[in-house]
Tab-separated table of N, CA and C in Angstrom:
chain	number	residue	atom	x	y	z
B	100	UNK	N	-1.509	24.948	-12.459
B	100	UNK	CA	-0.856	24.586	-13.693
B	100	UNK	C	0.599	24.195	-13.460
B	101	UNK	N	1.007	24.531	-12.389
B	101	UNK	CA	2.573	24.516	-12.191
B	101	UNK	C	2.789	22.831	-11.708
B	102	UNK	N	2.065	22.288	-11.119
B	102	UNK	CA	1.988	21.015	-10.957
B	102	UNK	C	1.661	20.043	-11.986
B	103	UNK	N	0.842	20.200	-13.210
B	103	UNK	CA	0.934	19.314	-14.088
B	103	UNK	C	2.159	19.558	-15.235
B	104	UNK	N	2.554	20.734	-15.184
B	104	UNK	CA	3.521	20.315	-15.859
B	104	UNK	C	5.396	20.431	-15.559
B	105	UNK	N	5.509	20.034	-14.170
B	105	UNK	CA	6.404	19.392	-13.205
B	105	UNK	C	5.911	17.870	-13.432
B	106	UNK	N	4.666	17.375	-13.693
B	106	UNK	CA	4.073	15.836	-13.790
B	106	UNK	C	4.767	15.565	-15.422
B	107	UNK	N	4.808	16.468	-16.229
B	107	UNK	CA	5.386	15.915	-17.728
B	107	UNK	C	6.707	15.914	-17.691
B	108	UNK	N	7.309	17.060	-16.969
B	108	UNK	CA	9.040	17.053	-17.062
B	108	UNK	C	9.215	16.087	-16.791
B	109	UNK	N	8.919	15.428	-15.509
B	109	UNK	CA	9.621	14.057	-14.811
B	109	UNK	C	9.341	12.883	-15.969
B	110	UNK	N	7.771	12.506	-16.744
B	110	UNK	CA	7.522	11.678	-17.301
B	110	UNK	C	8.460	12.332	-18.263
B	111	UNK	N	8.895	13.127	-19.396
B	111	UNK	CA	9.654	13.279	-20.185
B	111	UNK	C	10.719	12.866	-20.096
B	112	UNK	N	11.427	13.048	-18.930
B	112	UNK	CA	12.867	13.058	-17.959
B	112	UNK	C	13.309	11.470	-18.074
B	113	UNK	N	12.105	10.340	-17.369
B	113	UNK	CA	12.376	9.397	-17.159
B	113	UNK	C	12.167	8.331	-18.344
B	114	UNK	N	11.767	9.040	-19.203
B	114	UNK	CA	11.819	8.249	-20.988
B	114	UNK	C	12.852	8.756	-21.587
B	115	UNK	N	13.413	9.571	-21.601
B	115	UNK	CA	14.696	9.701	-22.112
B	115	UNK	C	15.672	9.078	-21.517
B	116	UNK	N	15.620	9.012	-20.157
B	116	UNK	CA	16.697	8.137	-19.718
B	116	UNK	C	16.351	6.533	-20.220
B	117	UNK	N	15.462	6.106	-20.515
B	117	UNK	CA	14.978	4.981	-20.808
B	117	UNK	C	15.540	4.554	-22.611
B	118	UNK	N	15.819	5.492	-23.057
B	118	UNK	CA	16.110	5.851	-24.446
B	118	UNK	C	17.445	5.789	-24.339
B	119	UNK	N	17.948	6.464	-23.589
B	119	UNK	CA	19.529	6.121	-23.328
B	119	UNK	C	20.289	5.111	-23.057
B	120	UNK	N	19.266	4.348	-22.504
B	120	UNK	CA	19.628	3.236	-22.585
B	120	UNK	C	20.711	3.275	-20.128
B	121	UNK	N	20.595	4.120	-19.818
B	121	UNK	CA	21.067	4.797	-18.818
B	121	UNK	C	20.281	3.903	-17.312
B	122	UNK	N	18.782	3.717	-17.467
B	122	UNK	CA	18.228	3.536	-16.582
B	122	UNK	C	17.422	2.088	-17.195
B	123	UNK	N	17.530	1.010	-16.211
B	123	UNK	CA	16.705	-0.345	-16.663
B	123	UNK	C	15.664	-0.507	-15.813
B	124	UNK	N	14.543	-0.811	-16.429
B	124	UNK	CA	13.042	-0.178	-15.828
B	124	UNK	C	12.798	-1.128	-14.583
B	125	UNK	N	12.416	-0.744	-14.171
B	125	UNK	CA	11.915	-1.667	-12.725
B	125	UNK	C	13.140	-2.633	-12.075
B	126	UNK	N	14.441	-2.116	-11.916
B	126	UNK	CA	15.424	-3.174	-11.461
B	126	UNK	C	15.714	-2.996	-9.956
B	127	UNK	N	14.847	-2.280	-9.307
B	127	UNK	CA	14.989	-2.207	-7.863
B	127	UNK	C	13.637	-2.673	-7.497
B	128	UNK	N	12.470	-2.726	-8.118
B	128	UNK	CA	11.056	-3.356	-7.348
B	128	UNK	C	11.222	-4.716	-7.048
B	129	UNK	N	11.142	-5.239	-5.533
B	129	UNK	CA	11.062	-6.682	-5.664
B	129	UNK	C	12.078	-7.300	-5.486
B	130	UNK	N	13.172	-6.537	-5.176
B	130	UNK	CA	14.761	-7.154	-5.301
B	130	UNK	C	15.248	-7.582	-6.833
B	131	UNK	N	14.617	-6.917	-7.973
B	131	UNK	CA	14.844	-7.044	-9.105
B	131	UNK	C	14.451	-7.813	-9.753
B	132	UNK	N	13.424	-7.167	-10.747
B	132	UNK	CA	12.458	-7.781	-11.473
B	132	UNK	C	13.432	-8.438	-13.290
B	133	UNK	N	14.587	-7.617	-13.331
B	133	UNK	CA	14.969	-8.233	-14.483
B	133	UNK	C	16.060	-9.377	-14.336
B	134	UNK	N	15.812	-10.124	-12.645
B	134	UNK	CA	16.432	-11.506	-12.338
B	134	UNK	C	15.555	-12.531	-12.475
B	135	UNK	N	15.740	-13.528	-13.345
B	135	UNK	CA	14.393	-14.221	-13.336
B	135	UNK	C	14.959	-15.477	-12.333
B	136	UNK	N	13.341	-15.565	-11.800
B	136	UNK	CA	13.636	-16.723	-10.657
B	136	UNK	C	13.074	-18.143	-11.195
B	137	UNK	N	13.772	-18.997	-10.837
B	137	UNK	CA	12.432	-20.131	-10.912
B	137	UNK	C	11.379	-20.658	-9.876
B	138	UNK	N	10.283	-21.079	-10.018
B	138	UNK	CA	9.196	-21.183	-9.414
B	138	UNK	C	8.900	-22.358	-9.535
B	139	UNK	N	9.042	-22.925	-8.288
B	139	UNK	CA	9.144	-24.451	-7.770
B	139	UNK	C	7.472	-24.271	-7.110
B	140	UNK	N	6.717	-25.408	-7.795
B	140	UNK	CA	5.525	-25.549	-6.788
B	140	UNK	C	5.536	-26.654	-5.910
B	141	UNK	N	4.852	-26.129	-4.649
B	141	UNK	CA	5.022	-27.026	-3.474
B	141	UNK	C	3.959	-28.480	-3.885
B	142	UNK	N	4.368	-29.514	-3.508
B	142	UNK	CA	4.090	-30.570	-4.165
B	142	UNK	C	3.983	-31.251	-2.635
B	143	UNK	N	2.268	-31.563	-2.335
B	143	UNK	CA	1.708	-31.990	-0.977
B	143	UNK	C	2.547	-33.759	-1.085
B	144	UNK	N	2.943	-34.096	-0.407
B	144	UNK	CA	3.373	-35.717	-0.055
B	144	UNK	C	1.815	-36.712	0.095
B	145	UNK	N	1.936	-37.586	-0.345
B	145	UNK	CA	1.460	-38.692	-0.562
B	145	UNK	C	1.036	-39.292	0.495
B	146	UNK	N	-0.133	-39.064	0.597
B	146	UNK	CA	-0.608	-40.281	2.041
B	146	UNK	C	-1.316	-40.947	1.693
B	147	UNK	N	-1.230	-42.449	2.707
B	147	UNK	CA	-1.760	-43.389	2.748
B	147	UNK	C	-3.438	-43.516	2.631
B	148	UNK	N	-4.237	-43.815	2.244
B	148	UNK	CA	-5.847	-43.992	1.975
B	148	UNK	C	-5.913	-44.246	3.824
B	149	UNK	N	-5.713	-44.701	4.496
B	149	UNK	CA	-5.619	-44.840	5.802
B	149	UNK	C	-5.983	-44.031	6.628
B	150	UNK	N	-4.732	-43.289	6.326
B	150	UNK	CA	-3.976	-42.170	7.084
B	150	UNK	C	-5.212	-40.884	6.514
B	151	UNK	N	-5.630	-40.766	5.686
B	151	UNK	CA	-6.265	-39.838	5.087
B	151	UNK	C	-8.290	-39.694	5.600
B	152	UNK	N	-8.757	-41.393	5.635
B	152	UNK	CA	-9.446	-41.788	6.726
B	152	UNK	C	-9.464	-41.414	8.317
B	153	UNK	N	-8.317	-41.640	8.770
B	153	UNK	CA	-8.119	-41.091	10.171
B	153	UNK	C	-8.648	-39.501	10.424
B	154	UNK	N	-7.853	-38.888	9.200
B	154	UNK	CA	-7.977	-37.248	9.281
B	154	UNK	C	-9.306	-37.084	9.186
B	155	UNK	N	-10.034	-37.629	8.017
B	155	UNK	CA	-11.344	-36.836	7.624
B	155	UNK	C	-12.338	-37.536	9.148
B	156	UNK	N	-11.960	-38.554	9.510
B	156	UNK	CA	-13.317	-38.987	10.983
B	156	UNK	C	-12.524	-37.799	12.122
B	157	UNK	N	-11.819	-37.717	11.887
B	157	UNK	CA	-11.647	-36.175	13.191
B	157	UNK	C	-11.601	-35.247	12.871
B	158	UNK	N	-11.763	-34.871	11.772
B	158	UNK	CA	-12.682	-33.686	11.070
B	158	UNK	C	-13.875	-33.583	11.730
B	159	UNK	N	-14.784	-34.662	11.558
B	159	UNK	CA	-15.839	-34.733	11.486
B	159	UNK	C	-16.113	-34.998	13.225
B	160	UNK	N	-15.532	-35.617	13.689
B	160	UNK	CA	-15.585	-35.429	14.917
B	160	UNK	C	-15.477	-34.228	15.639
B	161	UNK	N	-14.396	-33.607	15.373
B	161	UNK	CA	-14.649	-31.824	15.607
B	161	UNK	C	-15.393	-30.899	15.616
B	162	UNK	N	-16.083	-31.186	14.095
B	162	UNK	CA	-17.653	-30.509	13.511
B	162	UNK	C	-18.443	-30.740	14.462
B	163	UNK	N	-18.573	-31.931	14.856
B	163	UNK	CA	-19.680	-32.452	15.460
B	163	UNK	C	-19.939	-31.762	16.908
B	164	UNK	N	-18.522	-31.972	17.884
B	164	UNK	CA	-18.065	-31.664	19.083
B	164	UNK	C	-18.555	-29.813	19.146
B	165	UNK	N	-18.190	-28.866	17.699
B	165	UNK	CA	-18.571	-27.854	17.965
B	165	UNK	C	-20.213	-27.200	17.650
B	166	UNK	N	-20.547	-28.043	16.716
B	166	UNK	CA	-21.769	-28.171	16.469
B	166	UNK	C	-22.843	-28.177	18.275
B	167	UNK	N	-22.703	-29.124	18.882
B	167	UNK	CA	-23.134	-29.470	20.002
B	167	UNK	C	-22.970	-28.097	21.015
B	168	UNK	N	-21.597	-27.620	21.181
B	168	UNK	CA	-21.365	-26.630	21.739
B	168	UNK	C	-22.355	-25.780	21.165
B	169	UNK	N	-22.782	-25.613	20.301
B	169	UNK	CA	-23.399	-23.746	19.760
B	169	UNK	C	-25.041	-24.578	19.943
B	170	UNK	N	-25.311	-25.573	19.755
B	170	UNK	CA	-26.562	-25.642	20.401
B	170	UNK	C	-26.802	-25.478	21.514
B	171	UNK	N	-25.840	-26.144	22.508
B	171	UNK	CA	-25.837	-26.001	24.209
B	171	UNK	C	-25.754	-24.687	24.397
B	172	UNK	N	-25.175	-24.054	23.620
B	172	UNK	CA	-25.044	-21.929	24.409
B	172	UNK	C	-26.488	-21.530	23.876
B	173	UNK	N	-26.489	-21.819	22.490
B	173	UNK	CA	-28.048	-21.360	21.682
B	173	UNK	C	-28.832	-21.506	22.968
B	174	UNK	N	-28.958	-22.901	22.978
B	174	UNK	CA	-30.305	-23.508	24.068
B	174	UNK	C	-30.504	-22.637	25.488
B	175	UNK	N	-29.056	-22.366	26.338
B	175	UNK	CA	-29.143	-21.691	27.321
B	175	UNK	C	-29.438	-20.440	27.254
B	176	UNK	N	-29.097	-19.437	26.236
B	176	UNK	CA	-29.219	-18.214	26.155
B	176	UNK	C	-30.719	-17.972	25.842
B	177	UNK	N	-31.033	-18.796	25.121
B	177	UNK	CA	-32.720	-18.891	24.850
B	177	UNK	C	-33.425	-19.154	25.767
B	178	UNK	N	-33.248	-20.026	27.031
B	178	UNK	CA	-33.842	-20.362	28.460
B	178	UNK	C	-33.835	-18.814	29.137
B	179	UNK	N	-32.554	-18.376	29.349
B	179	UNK	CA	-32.537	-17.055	30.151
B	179	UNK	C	-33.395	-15.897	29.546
B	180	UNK	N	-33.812	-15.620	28.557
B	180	UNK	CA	-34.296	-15.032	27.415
B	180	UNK	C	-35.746	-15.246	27.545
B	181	UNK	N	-35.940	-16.582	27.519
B	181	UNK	CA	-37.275	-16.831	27.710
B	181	UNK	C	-38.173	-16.333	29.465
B	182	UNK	N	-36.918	-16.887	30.137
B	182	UNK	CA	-37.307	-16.911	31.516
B	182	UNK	C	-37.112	-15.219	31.630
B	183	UNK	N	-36.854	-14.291	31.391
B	183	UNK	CA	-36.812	-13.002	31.446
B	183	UNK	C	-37.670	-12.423	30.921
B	184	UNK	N	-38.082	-12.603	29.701
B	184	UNK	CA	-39.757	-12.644	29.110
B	184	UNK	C	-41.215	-12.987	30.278
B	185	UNK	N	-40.645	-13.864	30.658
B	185	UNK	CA	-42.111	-14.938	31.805
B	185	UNK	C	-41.870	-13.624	32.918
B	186	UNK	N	-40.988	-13.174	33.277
B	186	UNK	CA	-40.729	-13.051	34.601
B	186	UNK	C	-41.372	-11.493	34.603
B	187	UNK	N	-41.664	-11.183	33.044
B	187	UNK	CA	-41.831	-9.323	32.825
B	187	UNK	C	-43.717	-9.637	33.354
C-alpha cells in the first residue's frame, strides 16, 4: 500500500505545480516540445524520362544477374544432395 500511494502524492504534486502555473508540461522532451518547428518535406528532383529508363533496365538487370545466381547455387546444392542420396 505504501507504494500506491507515494504513486498519488507525486501525481497530486505534479498537477498542482501545473496549476501554478510553475512547471510547463513537456518542455524538456525532444529538446522542447513547446518550440514549434517547421517541417520542410524533402522534395525528390526531377529526372529526365531517360535518365529514369537507364535506372529501371539496371534494375532489372540486377534482378536478373541475382535471380541466375540462386538458381546456379539451388541447382548445385541439389546435385550434391542428390548424388549423396545415389551414393547411400
Amino acid at each position: 500500500m505504501g507504494s500506491i500511494s507515494s504513486m498519488n502524492a507525486t501525481i497530486n504534486n505534479n498537477r498542482k505545480l501545473l496549476k501554478n502555473g510553475k512547471r510547463k508540461p513537456f518542455t524538456k522532451m525532444n529538446g522542447g516540445s513547446s518550440k514549434k518547428k517547421g517541417y520542410k518535406p524533402y522534395v525528390l528532383p526531377k529526372l529526365q524520362p531517360h535518365a529514369l529508363k537507364r535506372i529501371r533496365l539496371k534494375v532489372k538487370r540486377e534482378h536478373r544477374k541475382l535471380l541466375i545466381k540462386k538458381l546456379v547455387i539451388t541447382a548445385i546444392i541439389l546435385l550434391v544432395i542428390s548424388y549423396w542420396f545415389y551414393q547411400l
